[in-house]
């Protein structure tokens, strides 16, 4: 028999969070079951949260078969959608950024193709990289006990992201973070072009020095997380 999820049990208070395909009949994948049993060494009957990645979750008792302990909870859609779009950095740095932004609670993470972006993903490379980044986001969400997976998109041209509500360009000499601007755009280390600067008038400064792309993107996500959704709702000029 299940109970309402009102007794303090949830994704951040259970002993782990895992994602499953069906919340009505939750089953662990073999890798997740191995991780819970061998790495985390959970005991039989330990409370774990299971989610479907869309913000729906419930608590189950861990064992060879999961036993539903609470009813399904559906968290509301995030409003506004807090977004960090960053120019694609080299090597494995996109994975680091996606991991940290997921942990910080960024709703939408976008790989950006700016005018001076050096890295170019084309053809099969796009699918391979994005598939890897989705896996990174899933693992980071489980680690952070975050029941809603972030939307990971890209690569998208700067002109697309520039039209999103509350678009703010991160640049040296920018002002403090304005409320009502939930979309942070992080450019390449070569800087924005004049064309891009003209497209986005709102500018925020992240630090007095020149930052690497990955540092700036994580800093932007931390600023959004510090304000939280409630603070952004106080100012609806972005609509």
JSON list of C-alpha atoms in Angstrom, two decimals:
[
{"chain": "A", "resi": 1, "resn": "UNK", "atom": "CA", "xyz": [0.00, 0.00, 0.00]},
{"chain": "A", "resi": 2, "resn": "UNK", "atom": "CA", "xyz": [1.38, 3.42, -0.96]},
{"chain": "A", "resi": 3, "resn": "UNK", "atom": "CA", "xyz": [1.11, 6.64, 1.01]},
{"chain": "A", "resi": 4, "resn": "UNK", "atom": "CA", "xyz": [1.13, 10.31, -0.01]},
{"chain": "A", "resi": 5, "resn": "UNK", "atom": "CA", "xyz": [4.63, 11.78, -0.27]},
{"chain": "A", "resi": 6, "resn": "UNK", "atom": "CA", "xyz": [4.14, 14.07, 2.68]},
{"chain": "A", "resi": 7, "resn": "UNK", "atom": "CA", "xyz": [6.19, 12.37, 5.37]},
{"chain": "A", "resi": 8, "resn": "UNK", "atom": "CA", "xyz": [9.52, 13.97, 4.53]},
{"chain": "A", "resi": 9, "resn": "UNK", "atom": "CA", "xyz": [10.61, 11.39, 1.98]},
{"chain": "A", "resi": 10, "resn": "UNK", "atom": "CA", "xyz": [11.67, 12.75, -1.39]},
{"chain": "A", "resi": 11, "resn": "UNK", "atom": "CA", "xyz": [14.53, 12.89, -3.90]},
{"chain": "A", "resi": 12, "resn": "UNK", "atom": "CA", "xyz": [16.85, 14.85, -1.59]},
{"chain": "A", "resi": 13, "resn": "UNK", "atom": "CA", "xyz": [16.04, 12.88, 1.57]},
{"chain": "A", "resi": 14, "resn": "UNK", "atom": "CA", "xyz": [15.93, 9.34, 0.17]},
{"chain": "A", "resi": 15, "resn": "UNK", "atom": "CA", "xyz": [19.18, 7.40, 0.04]},
{"chain": "A", "resi": 16, "resn": "UNK", "atom": "CA", "xyz": [19.47, 7.65, -3.74]},
{"chain": "A", "resi": 17, "resn": "UNK", "atom": "CA", "xyz": [17.68, 8.81, -6.88]},
{"chain": "A", "resi": 18, "resn": "UNK", "atom": "CA", "xyz": [17.50, 6.73, -10.05]},
{"chain": "A", "resi": 19, "resn": "UNK", "atom": "CA", "xyz": [15.59, 7.14, -13.30]},
{"chain": "A", "resi": 20, "resn": "UNK", "atom": "CA", "xyz": [13.22, 4.49, -14.60]},
{"chain": "A", "resi": 21, "resn": "UNK", "atom": "CA", "xyz": [11.12, 4.09, -17.73]},
{"chain": "A", "resi": 22, "resn": "UNK", "atom": "CA", "xyz": [7.77, 3.48, -15.99]},
{"chain": "A", "resi": 23, "resn": "UNK", "atom": "CA", "xyz": [6.84, 4.93, -12.59]},
{"chain": "A", "resi": 24, "resn": "UNK", "atom": "CA", "xyz": [3.75, 2.73, -12.34]},
{"chain": "A", "resi": 25, "resn": "UNK", "atom": "CA", "xyz": [5.93, -0.38, -12.60]},
{"chain": "A", "resi": 26, "resn": "UNK", "atom": "CA", "xyz": [9.41, 0.83, -11.70]},
{"chain": "A", "resi": 27, "resn": "UNK", "atom": "CA", "xyz": [12.31, -1.45, -12.59]},
{"chain": "A", "resi": 28, "resn": "UNK", "atom": "CA", "xyz": [16.00, -0.70, -12.19]},
{"chain": "A", "resi": 29, "resn": "UNK", "atom": "CA", "xyz": [18.40, -1.10, -15.09]},
{"chain": "A", "resi": 30, "resn": "UNK", "atom": "CA", "xyz": [21.23, -3.54, -14.49]},
{"chain": "A", "resi": 31, "resn": "UNK", "atom": "CA", "xyz": [23.88, -0.77, -14.18]},
{"chain": "A", "resi": 32, "resn": "UNK", "atom": "CA", "xyz": [21.74, 1.21, -11.71]},
{"chain": "A", "resi": 33, "resn": "UNK", "atom": "CA", "xyz": [20.98, -1.88, -9.64]},
{"chain": "A", "resi": 34, "resn": "UNK", "atom": "CA", "xyz": [24.70, -2.71, -9.52]},
{"chain": "A", "resi": 35, "resn": "UNK", "atom": "CA", "xyz": [25.56, 0.84, -8.47]},
{"chain": "A", "resi": 36, "resn": "UNK", "atom": "CA", "xyz": [23.02, 0.88, -5.65]},
{"chain": "A", "resi": 37, "resn": "UNK", "atom": "CA", "xyz": [23.94, -2.57, -4.40]},
{"chain": "A", "resi": 38, "resn": "UNK", "atom": "CA", "xyz": [27.71, -2.69, -4.88]},
{"chain": "A", "resi": 39, "resn": "UNK", "atom": "CA", "xyz": [28.83, 0.95, -4.83]},
{"chain": "A", "resi": 40, "resn": "UNK", "atom": "CA", "xyz": [26.37, 2.62, -2.46]},
{"chain": "A", "resi": 41, "resn": "UNK", "atom": "CA", "xyz": [25.83, -0.66, -0.58]},
{"chain": "A", "resi": 42, "resn": "UNK", "atom": "CA", "xyz": [22.18, 0.06, 0.11]},
{"chain": "A", "resi": 43, "resn": "UNK", "atom": "CA", "xyz": [20.41, -2.34, 2.42]},
{"chain": "A", "resi": 44, "resn": "UNK", "atom": "CA", "xyz": [17.20, -4.12, 1.47]},
{"chain": "A", "resi": 45, "resn": "UNK", "atom": "CA", "xyz": [14.24, -1.88, 2.24]},
{"chain": "A", "resi": 46, "resn": "UNK", "atom": "CA", "xyz": [16.23, 1.37, 2.00]},
{"chain": "A", "resi": 47, "resn": "UNK", "atom": "CA", "xyz": [14.10, 4.25, 0.67]},
{"chain": "A", "resi": 48, "resn": "UNK", "atom": "CA", "xyz": [15.13, 5.41, -2.80]},
{"chain": "A", "resi": 49, "resn": "UNK", "atom": "CA", "xyz": [13.47, 7.93, -5.08]},
{"chain": "A", "resi": 50, "resn": "UNK", "atom": "CA", "xyz": [12.71, 6.90, -8.65]},
{"chain": "A", "resi": 51, "resn": "UNK", "atom": "CA", "xyz": [11.84, 9.42, -11.34]},
{"chain": "A", "resi": 52, "resn": "UNK", "atom": "CA", "xyz": [11.09, 9.52, -15.04]},
{"chain": "A", "resi": 53, "resn": "UNK", "atom": "CA", "xyz": [13.15, 12.65, -15.75]},
{"chain": "A", "resi": 54, "resn": "UNK", "atom": "CA", "xyz": [10.14, 14.91, -16.33]},
{"chain": "A", "resi": 55, "resn": "UNK", "atom": "CA", "xyz": [9.73, 15.95, -12.70]},
{"chain": "A", "resi": 56, "resn": "UNK", "atom": "CA", "xyz": [7.53, 12.98, -11.74]},
{"chain": "A", "resi": 57, "resn": "UNK", "atom": "CA", "xyz": [8.84, 10.78, -8.93]},
{"chain": "A", "resi": 58, "resn": "UNK", "atom": "CA", "xyz": [7.90, 8.46, -6.12]},
{"chain": "A", "resi": 59, "resn": "UNK", "atom": "CA", "xyz": [9.71, 6.72, -3.26]},
{"chain": "A", "resi": 60, "resn": "UNK", "atom": "CA", "xyz": [10.26, 2.96, -3.34]},
{"chain": "A", "resi": 61, "resn": "UNK", "atom": "CA", "xyz": [11.84, 0.40, -1.03]},
{"chain": "A", "resi": 62, "resn": "UNK", "atom": "CA", "xyz": [15.04, -1.00, -2.49]},
{"chain": "A", "resi": 63, "resn": "UNK", "atom": "CA", "xyz": [15.41, -4.73, -3.10]},
{"chain": "A", "resi": 64, "resn": "UNK", "atom": "CA", "xyz": [15.44, -7.34, -5.83]},
{"chain": "A", "resi": 65, "resn": "UNK", "atom": "CA", "xyz": [12.08, -5.83, -6.79]},
{"chain": "A", "resi": 66, "resn": "UNK", "atom": "CA", "xyz": [11.20, -2.22, -6.06]},
{"chain": "A", "resi": 67, "resn": "UNK", "atom": "CA", "xyz": [8.20, -1.81, -3.76]},
{"chain": "A", "resi": 68, "resn": "UNK", "atom": "CA", "xyz": [6.27, 1.44, -4.20]},
{"chain": "A", "resi": 69, "resn": "UNK", "atom": "CA", "xyz": [6.14, 3.32, -0.89]},
{"chain": "A", "resi": 70, "resn": "UNK", "atom": "CA", "xyz": [4.50, 6.61, -1.92]},
{"chain": "A", "resi": 71, "resn": "UNK", "atom": "CA", "xyz": [2.18, 7.90, -4.57]},
{"chain": "A", "resi": 72, "resn": "UNK", "atom": "CA", "xyz": [3.58, 9.61, -7.67]},
{"chain": "A", "resi": 73, "resn": "UNK", "atom": "CA", "xyz": [4.44, 13.28, -7.21]},
{"chain": "A", "resi": 74, "resn": "UNK", "atom": "CA", "xyz": [4.48, 15.60, -10.21]},
{"chain": "A", "resi": 75, "resn": "UNK", "atom": "CA", "xyz": [6.56, 18.74, -9.72]},
{"chain": "A", "resi": 76, "resn": "UNK", "atom": "CA", "xyz": [5.39, 21.80, -11.68]},
{"chain": "A", "resi": 77, "resn": "UNK", "atom": "CA", "xyz": [7.21, 22.95, -14.80]},
{"chain": "A", "resi": 78, "resn": "UNK", "atom": "CA", "xyz": [9.98, 25.46, -14.00]},
{"chain": "A", "resi": 79, "resn": "UNK", "atom": "CA", "xyz": [8.96, 29.06, -14.63]},
{"chain": "A", "resi": 80, "resn": "UNK", "atom": "CA", "xyz": [10.80, 30.86, -16.06]},
{"chain": "A", "resi": 81, "resn": "UNK", "atom": "CA", "xyz": [13.14, 28.42, -17.81]},
{"chain": "A", "resi": 82, "resn": "UNK", "atom": "CA", "xyz": [16.61, 29.28, -16.50]},
{"chain": "A", "resi": 83, "resn": "UNK", "atom": "CA", "xyz": [19.01, 28.85, -19.41]},
{"chain": "A", "resi": 84, "resn": "UNK", "atom": "CA", "xyz": [22.76, 28.90, -19.93]},
{"chain": "A", "resi": 85, "resn": "UNK", "atom": "CA", "xyz": [23.94, 28.84, -23.54]},
{"chain": "A", "resi": 86, "resn": "UNK", "atom": "CA", "xyz": [27.71, 28.61, -24.00]},
{"chain": "A", "resi": 87, "resn": "UNK", "atom": "CA", "xyz": [30.10, 28.56, -26.93]},
{"chain": "A", "resi": 88, "resn": "UNK", "atom": "CA", "xyz": [31.42, 25.03, -27.46]},
{"chain": "A", "resi": 89, "resn": "UNK", "atom": "CA", "xyz": [34.81, 24.68, -25.73]},
{"chain": "A", "resi": 90, "resn": "UNK", "atom": "CA", "xyz": [37.53, 22.21, -26.68]},
{"chain": "A", "resi": 91, "resn": "UNK", "atom": "CA", "xyz": [38.12, 18.59, -25.64]},
{"chain": "A", "resi": 92, "resn": "UNK", "atom": "CA", "xyz": [35.98, 17.24, -22.78]},
{"chain": "A", "resi": 93, "resn": "UNK", "atom": "CA", "xyz": [35.12, 20.64, -21.31]},
{"chain": "A", "resi": 94, "resn": "UNK", "atom": "CA", "xyz": [31.48, 20.55, -22.54]},
{"chain": "A", "resi": 95, "resn": "UNK", "atom": "CA", "xyz": [30.97, 17.49, -20.31]},
{"chain": "A", "resi": 96, "resn": "UNK", "atom": "CA", "xyz": [32.27, 19.39, -17.28]},
{"chain": "A", "resi": 97, "resn": "UNK", "atom": "CA", "xyz": [29.95, 22.32, -17.97]},
{"chain": "A", "resi": 98, "resn": "UNK", "atom": "CA", "xyz": [26.88, 20.12, -18.48]},
{"chain": "A", "resi": 99, "resn": "UNK", "atom": "CA", "xyz": [27.66, 18.19, -15.30]},
{"chain": "A", "resi": 100, "resn": "UNK", "atom": "CA", "xyz": [27.99, 21.30, -13.14]},
{"chain": "A", "resi": 101, "resn": "UNK", "atom": "CA", "xyz": [25.02, 23.14, -14.65]},
{"chain": "A", "resi": 102, "resn": "UNK", "atom": "CA", "xyz": [22.86, 20.08, -14.05]},
{"chain": "A", "resi": 103, "resn": "UNK", "atom": "CA", "xyz": [23.96, 19.98, -10.43]},
{"chain": "A", "resi": 104, "resn": "UNK", "atom": "CA", "xyz": [23.19, 23.71, -10.10]},
{"chain": "A", "resi": 105, "resn": "UNK", "atom": "CA", "xyz": [19.65, 23.23, -11.39]},
{"chain": "A", "resi": 106, "resn": "UNK", "atom": "CA", "xyz": [19.89, 24.94, -14.78]},
{"chain": "A", "resi": 107, "resn": "UNK", "atom": "CA", "xyz": [16.71, 24.08, -16.70]},
{"chain": "A", "resi": 108, "resn": "UNK", "atom": "CA", "xyz": [18.04, 24.38, -20.24]},
{"chain": "A", "resi": 109, "resn": "UNK", "atom": "CA", "xyz": [21.68, 23.89, -21.29]},
{"chain": "A", "resi": 110, "resn": "UNK", "atom": "CA", "xyz": [22.61, 24.91, -24.82]},
{"chain": "A", "resi": 111, "resn": "UNK", "atom": "CA", "xyz": [25.75, 24.36, -26.87]},
{"chain": "A", "resi": 112, "resn": "UNK", "atom": "CA", "xyz": [26.20, 27.61, -28.77]},
{"chain": "A", "resi": 113, "resn": "UNK", "atom": "CA", "xyz": [27.77, 28.20, -32.17]},
{"chain": "A", "resi": 114, "resn": "UNK", "atom": "CA", "xyz": [28.97, 31.81, -32.01]},
{"chain": "A", "resi": 115, "resn": "UNK", "atom": "CA", "xyz": [30.83, 33.64, -34.78]},
{"chain": "A", "resi": 116, "resn": "UNK", "atom": "CA", "xyz": [34.22, 33.03, -33.12]},
{"chain": "A", "resi": 117, "resn": "UNK", "atom": "CA", "xyz": [33.55, 29.53, -31.82]},
{"chain": "A", "resi": 118, "resn": "UNK", "atom": "CA", "xyz": [36.57, 27.45, -32.83]},
{"chain": "A", "resi": 119, "resn": "UNK", "atom": "CA", "xyz": [35.08, 23.99, -32.22]},
{"chain": "A", "resi": 120, "resn": "UNK", "atom": "CA", "xyz": [32.63, 22.87, -34.91]},
{"chain": "A", "resi": 121, "resn": "UNK", "atom": "CA", "xyz": [30.52, 19.74, -34.54]},
{"chain": "A", "resi": 122, "resn": "UNK", "atom": "CA", "xyz": [29.20, 18.39, -37.81]},
{"chain": "A", "resi": 123, "resn": "UNK", "atom": "CA", "xyz": [27.63, 15.19, -39.14]},
{"chain": "A", "resi": 124, "resn": "UNK", "atom": "CA", "xyz": [27.91, 12.10, -36.95]},
{"chain": "A", "resi": 125, "resn": "UNK", "atom": "CA", "xyz": [30.01, 14.03, -34.46]},
{"chain": "A", "resi": 126, "resn": "UNK", "atom": "CA", "xyz": [26.93, 16.02, -33.38]},
{"chain": "A", "resi": 127, "resn": "UNK", "atom": "CA", "xyz": [24.95, 12.89, -32.48]},
{"chain": "A", "resi": 128, "resn": "UNK", "atom": "CA", "xyz": [27.91, 11.30, -30.70]},
{"chain": "A", "resi": 129, "resn": "UNK", "atom": "CA", "xyz": [28.69, 14.36, -28.60]},
{"chain": "A", "resi": 130, "resn": "UNK", "atom": "CA", "xyz": [25.06, 15.11, -27.71]},
{"chain": "A", "resi": 131, "resn": "UNK", "atom": "CA", "xyz": [24.39, 11.50, -26.75]},
{"chain": "A", "resi": 132, "resn": "UNK", "atom": "CA", "xyz": [27.36, 11.65, -24.38]},
{"chain": "A", "resi": 133, "resn": "UNK", "atom": "CA", "xyz": [26.20, 14.96, -22.89]},
{"chain": "A", "resi": 134, "resn": "UNK", "atom": "CA", "xyz": [22.73, 13.55, -22.21]},
{"chain": "A", "resi": 135, "resn": "UNK", "atom": "CA", "xyz": [24.35, 10.66, -20.32]},
{"chain": "A", "resi": 136, "resn": "UNK", "atom": "CA", "xyz": [26.43, 13.14, -18.33]},
{"chain": "A", "resi": 137, "resn": "UNK", "atom": "CA", "xyz": [23.30, 15.13, -17.45]},
{"chain": "A", "resi": 138, "resn": "UNK", "atom": "CA", "xyz": [21.49, 11.98, -16.32]},
{"chain": "A", "resi": 139, "resn": "UNK", "atom": "CA", "xyz": [24.36, 10.89, -14.09]},
{"chain": "A", "resi": 140, "resn": "UNK", "atom": "CA", "xyz": [24.74, 14.39, -12.63]},
{"chain": "A", "resi": 141, "resn": "UNK", "atom": "CA", "xyz": [21.00, 14.64, -11.92]},
{"chain": "A", "resi": 142, "resn": "UNK", "atom": "CA", "xyz": [21.11, 11.34, -10.03]},
{"chain": "A", "resi": 143, "resn": "UNK", "atom": "CA", "xyz": [24.11, 12.53, -8.04]},
{"chain": "A", "resi": 144, "resn": "UNK", "atom": "CA", "xyz": [22.38, 15.83, -7.20]},
{"chain": "A", "resi": 145, "resn": "UNK", "atom": "CA", "xyz": [19.03, 14.10, -6.44]},
{"chain": "A", "resi": 146, "resn": "UNK", "atom": "CA", "xyz": [17.37, 16.19, -9.13]},
{"chain": "A", "resi": 147, "resn": "UNK", "atom": "CA", "xyz": [14.15, 14.56, -10.42]},
{"chain": "A", "resi": 148, "resn": "UNK", "atom": "CA", "xyz": [13.77, 16.72, -13.54]},
{"chain": "A", "resi": 149, "resn": "UNK", "atom": "CA", "xyz": [16.45, 16.31, -16.20]},
{"chain": "A", "resi": 150, "resn": "UNK", "atom": "CA", "xyz": [17.68, 19.48, -17.88]},
{"chain": "A", "resi": 151, "resn": "UNK", "atom": "CA", "xyz": [17.00, 20.05, -21.55]},
{"chain": "A", "resi": 152, "resn": "UNK", "atom": "CA", "xyz": [20.35, 19.74, -23.35]},
{"chain": "A", "resi": 153, "resn": "UNK", "atom": "CA", "xyz": [20.29, 21.26, -26.84]},
{"chain": "A", "resi": 154, "resn": "UNK", "atom": "CA", "xyz": [22.69, 22.11, -29.62]},
{"chain": "A", "resi": 155, "resn": "UNK", "atom": "CA", "xyz": [24.64, 23.11, -31.35]},
{"chain": "A", "resi": 156, "resn": "UNK", "atom": "CA", "xyz": [22.47, 26.16, -32.04]},
{"chain": "A", "resi": 157, "resn": "UNK", "atom": "CA", "xyz": [23.48, 29.40, -33.77]},
{"chain": "A", "resi": 158, "resn": "UNK", "atom": "CA", "xyz": [23.81, 32.49, -31.61]},
{"chain": "A", "resi": 159, "resn": "UNK", "atom": "CA", "xyz": [20.97, 34.18, -33.48]},
{"chain": "A", "resi": 160, "resn": "UNK", "atom": "CA", "xyz": [18.48, 31.62, -32.19]},
{"chain": "A", "resi": 161, "resn": "UNK", "atom": "CA", "xyz": [19.44, 31.95, -28.52]},
{"chain": "A", "resi": 162, "resn": "UNK", "atom": "CA", "xyz": [19.54, 35.74, -28.85]},
{"chain": "A", "resi": 163, "resn": "UNK", "atom": "CA", "xyz": [15.77, 35.79, -29.44]},
{"chain": "A", "resi": 164, "resn": "UNK", "atom": "CA", "xyz": [14.86, 33.86, -26.29]},
{"chain": "A", "resi": 165, "resn": "UNK", "atom": "CA", "xyz": [13.07, 35.71, -23.46]},
{"chain": "A", "resi": 166, "resn": "UNK", "atom": "CA", "xyz": [15.45, 37.44, -21.08]},
{"chain": "A", "resi": 167, "resn": "UNK", "atom": "CA", "xyz": [18.57, 36.89, -23.21]},
{"chain": "A", "resi": 168, "resn": "UNK", "atom": "CA", "xyz": [21.59, 38.43, -21.48]},
{"chain": "A", "resi": 169, "resn": "UNK", "atom": "CA", "xyz": [25.10, 38.51, -22.90]},
{"chain": "A", "resi": 170, "resn": "UNK", "atom": "CA", "xyz": [27.94, 37.77, -20.47]},
{"chain": "A", "resi": 171, "resn": "UNK", "atom": "CA", "xyz": [30.83, 40.12, -21.19]},
{"chain": "A", "resi": 172, "resn": "UNK", "atom": "CA", "xyz": [33.54, 42.14, -19.50]},
{"chain": "A", "resi": 173, "resn": "UNK", "atom": "CA", "xyz": [32.34, 45.53, -18.37]},
{"chain": "A", "resi": 174, "resn": "UNK", "atom": "CA", "xyz": [28.77, 44.34, -17.96]},
{"chain": "A", "resi": 175, "resn": "UNK", "atom": "CA", "xyz": [26.58, 45.33, -15.05]},
{"chain": "A", "resi": 176, "resn": "UNK", "atom": "CA", "xyz": [25.12, 43.29, -12.19]},
{"chain": "A", "resi": 177, "resn": "UNK", "atom": "CA", "xyz": [22.72, 40.45, -12.90]},
{"chain": "A", "resi": 178, "resn": "UNK", "atom": "CA", "xyz": [19.34, 42.00, -13.72]},
{"chain": "A", "resi": 179, "resn": "UNK", "atom": "CA", "xyz": [16.24, 40.31, -12.39]},
{"chain": "A", "resi": 180, "resn": "UNK", "atom": "CA", "xyz": [13.92, 39.10, -15.09]},
{"chain": "A", "resi": 181, "resn": "UNK", "atom": "CA", "xyz": [16.79, 37.97, -17.35]},
{"chain": "A", "resi": 182, "resn": "UNK", "atom": "CA", "xyz": [16.87, 34.18, -17.00]},
{"chain": "A", "resi": 183, "resn": "UNK", "atom": "CA", "xyz": [18.87, 33.40, -20.17]},
{"chain": "A", "resi": 184, "resn": "UNK", "atom": "CA", "xyz": [22.67, 33.74, -19.94]},
{"chain": "A", "resi": 185, "resn": "UNK", "atom": "CA", "xyz": [24.74, 33.67, -23.15]},
{"chain": "A", "resi": 186, "resn": "UNK", "atom": "CA", "xyz": [28.45, 32.84, -22.76]},
{"chain": "A", "resi": 187, "resn": "UNK", "atom": "CA", "xyz": [30.68, 33.54, -25.74]},
{"chain": "A", "resi": 188, "resn": "UNK", "atom": "CA", "xyz": [33.97, 32.08, -26.95]},
{"chain": "A", "resi": 189, "resn": "UNK", "atom": "CA", "xyz": [37.29, 33.10, -25.45]},
{"chain": "A", "resi": 190, "resn": "UNK", "atom": "CA", "xyz": [37.88, 35.24, -28.55]},
{"chain": "A", "resi": 191, "resn": "UNK", "atom": "CA", "xyz": [34.94, 37.39, -27.49]},
{"chain": "A", "resi": 192, "resn": "UNK", "atom": "CA", "xyz": [31.70, 38.45, -29.15]},
{"chain": "A", "resi": 193, "resn": "UNK", "atom": "CA", "xyz": [31.65, 40.07, -32.58]},
{"chain": "A", "resi": 194, "resn": "UNK", "atom": "CA", "xyz": [30.09, 43.49, -33.06]},
{"chain": "A", "resi": 195, "resn": "UNK", "atom": "CA", "xyz": [27.17, 41.83, -34.84]},
{"chain": "A", "resi": 196, "resn": "UNK", "atom": "CA", "xyz": [26.47, 39.65, -31.81]},
{"chain": "A", "resi": 197, "resn": "UNK", "atom": "CA", "xyz": [26.84, 42.55, -29.39]},
{"chain": "A", "resi": 198, "resn": "UNK", "atom": "CA", "xyz": [24.27, 44.49, -31.37]},
{"chain": "A", "resi": 199, "resn": "UNK", "atom": "CA", "xyz": [21.78, 41.62, -31.20]},
{"chain": "A", "resi": 200, "resn": "UNK", "atom": "CA", "xyz": [21.70, 41.39, -27.39]},
{"chain": "A", "resi": 201, "resn": "UNK", "atom": "CA", "xyz": [21.64, 44.65, -25.46]},
{"chain": "A", "resi": 202, "resn": "UNK", "atom": "CA", "xyz": [21.44, 43.26, -21.91]},
{"chain": "A", "resi": 203, "resn": "UNK", "atom": "CA", "xyz": [25.00, 42.66, -20.65]},
{"chain": "A", "resi": 204, "resn": "UNK", "atom": "CA", "xyz": [26.16, 41.18, -17.34]},
{"chain": "A", "resi": 205, "resn": "UNK", "atom": "CA", "xyz": [29.70, 41.01, -15.96]},
{"chain": "A", "resi": 206, "resn": "UNK", "atom": "CA", "xyz": [30.70, 37.74, -14.30]},
{"chain": "A", "resi": 207, "resn": "UNK", "atom": "CA", "xyz": [34.17, 38.74, -13.07]},
{"chain": "A", "resi": 208, "resn": "UNK", "atom": "CA", "xyz": [36.72, 41.54, -13.52]},
{"chain": "A", "resi": 209, "resn": "UNK", "atom": "CA", "xyz": [39.05, 39.21, -15.43]},
{"chain": "A", "resi": 210, "resn": "UNK", "atom": "CA", "xyz": [39.03, 37.14, -18.62]},
{"chain": "A", "resi": 211, "resn": "UNK", "atom": "CA", "xyz": [37.36, 33.78, -17.95]},
{"chain": "A", "resi": 212, "resn": "UNK", "atom": "CA", "xyz": [37.59, 30.52, -19.80]},
{"chain": "A", "resi": 213, "resn": "UNK", "atom": "CA", "xyz": [34.33, 29.44, -21.43]},
{"chain": "A", "resi": 214, "resn": "UNK", "atom": "CA", "xyz": [33.75, 26.63, -18.95]},
{"chain": "A", "resi": 215, "resn": "UNK", "atom": "CA", "xyz": [34.40, 28.91, -15.97]},
{"chain": "A", "resi": 216, "resn": "UNK", "atom": "CA", "xyz": [32.06, 31.59, -17.27]},
{"chain": "A", "resi": 217, "resn": "UNK", "atom": "CA", "xyz": [29.28, 29.10, -18.04]},
{"chain": "A", "resi": 218, "resn": "UNK", "atom": "CA", "xyz": [29.41, 27.57, -14.56]},
{"chain": "A", "resi": 219, "resn": "UNK", "atom": "CA", "xyz": [29.53, 31.04, -12.98]},
{"chain": "A", "resi": 220, "resn": "UNK", "atom": "CA", "xyz": [26.45, 32.04, -14.98]},
{"chain": "A", "resi": 221, "resn": "UNK", "atom": "CA", "xyz": [24.63, 28.92, -13.80]},
{"chain": "A", "resi": 222, "resn": "UNK", "atom": "CA", "xyz": [25.59, 29.65, -10.20]},
{"chain": "A", "resi": 223, "resn": "UNK", "atom": "CA", "xyz": [24.16, 33.17, -10.46]},
{"chain": "A", "resi": 224, "resn": "UNK", "atom": "CA", "xyz": [20.87, 31.82, -11.78]},
{"chain": "A", "resi": 225, "resn": "UNK", "atom": "CA", "xyz": [20.80, 29.20, -9.03]},
{"chain": "A", "resi": 226, "resn": "UNK", "atom": "CA", "xyz": [21.49, 31.82, -6.36]},
{"chain": "A", "resi": 227, "resn": "UNK", "atom": "CA", "xyz": [18.47, 33.84, -7.43]},
{"chain": "A", "resi": 228, "resn": "UNK", "atom": "CA", "xyz": [16.22, 30.82, -7.93]},
{"chain": "A", "resi": 229, "resn": "UNK", "atom": "CA", "xyz": [12.95, 30.65, -9.83]},
{"chain": "A", "resi": 230, "resn": "UNK", "atom": "CA", "xyz": [11.01, 32.67, -7.24]},
{"chain": "A", "resi": 231, "resn": "UNK", "atom": "CA", "xyz": [13.28, 35.70, -7.60]},
{"chain": "A", "resi": 232, "resn": "UNK", "atom": "CA", "xyz": [12.90, 35.69, -11.38]},
{"chain": "A", "resi": 233, "resn": "UNK", "atom": "CA", "xyz": [9.12, 35.52, -11.04]},
{"chain": "A", "resi": 234, "resn": "UNK", "atom": "CA", "xyz": [9.19, 38.80, -9.11]},
{"chain": "A", "resi": 235, "resn": "UNK", "atom": "CA", "xyz": [10.08, 40.64, -12.32]},
{"chain": "A", "resi": 236, "resn": "UNK", "atom": "CA", "xyz": [8.23, 39.59, -15.47]},
{"chain": "A", "resi": 237, "resn": "UNK", "atom": "CA", "xyz": [9.78, 42.06, -17.93]},
{"chain": "A", "resi": 238, "resn": "UNK", "atom": "CA", "xyz": [11.33, 39.08, -19.71]},
{"chain": "A", "resi": 239, "resn": "UNK", "atom": "CA", "xyz": [7.90, 37.91, -20.90]}
]
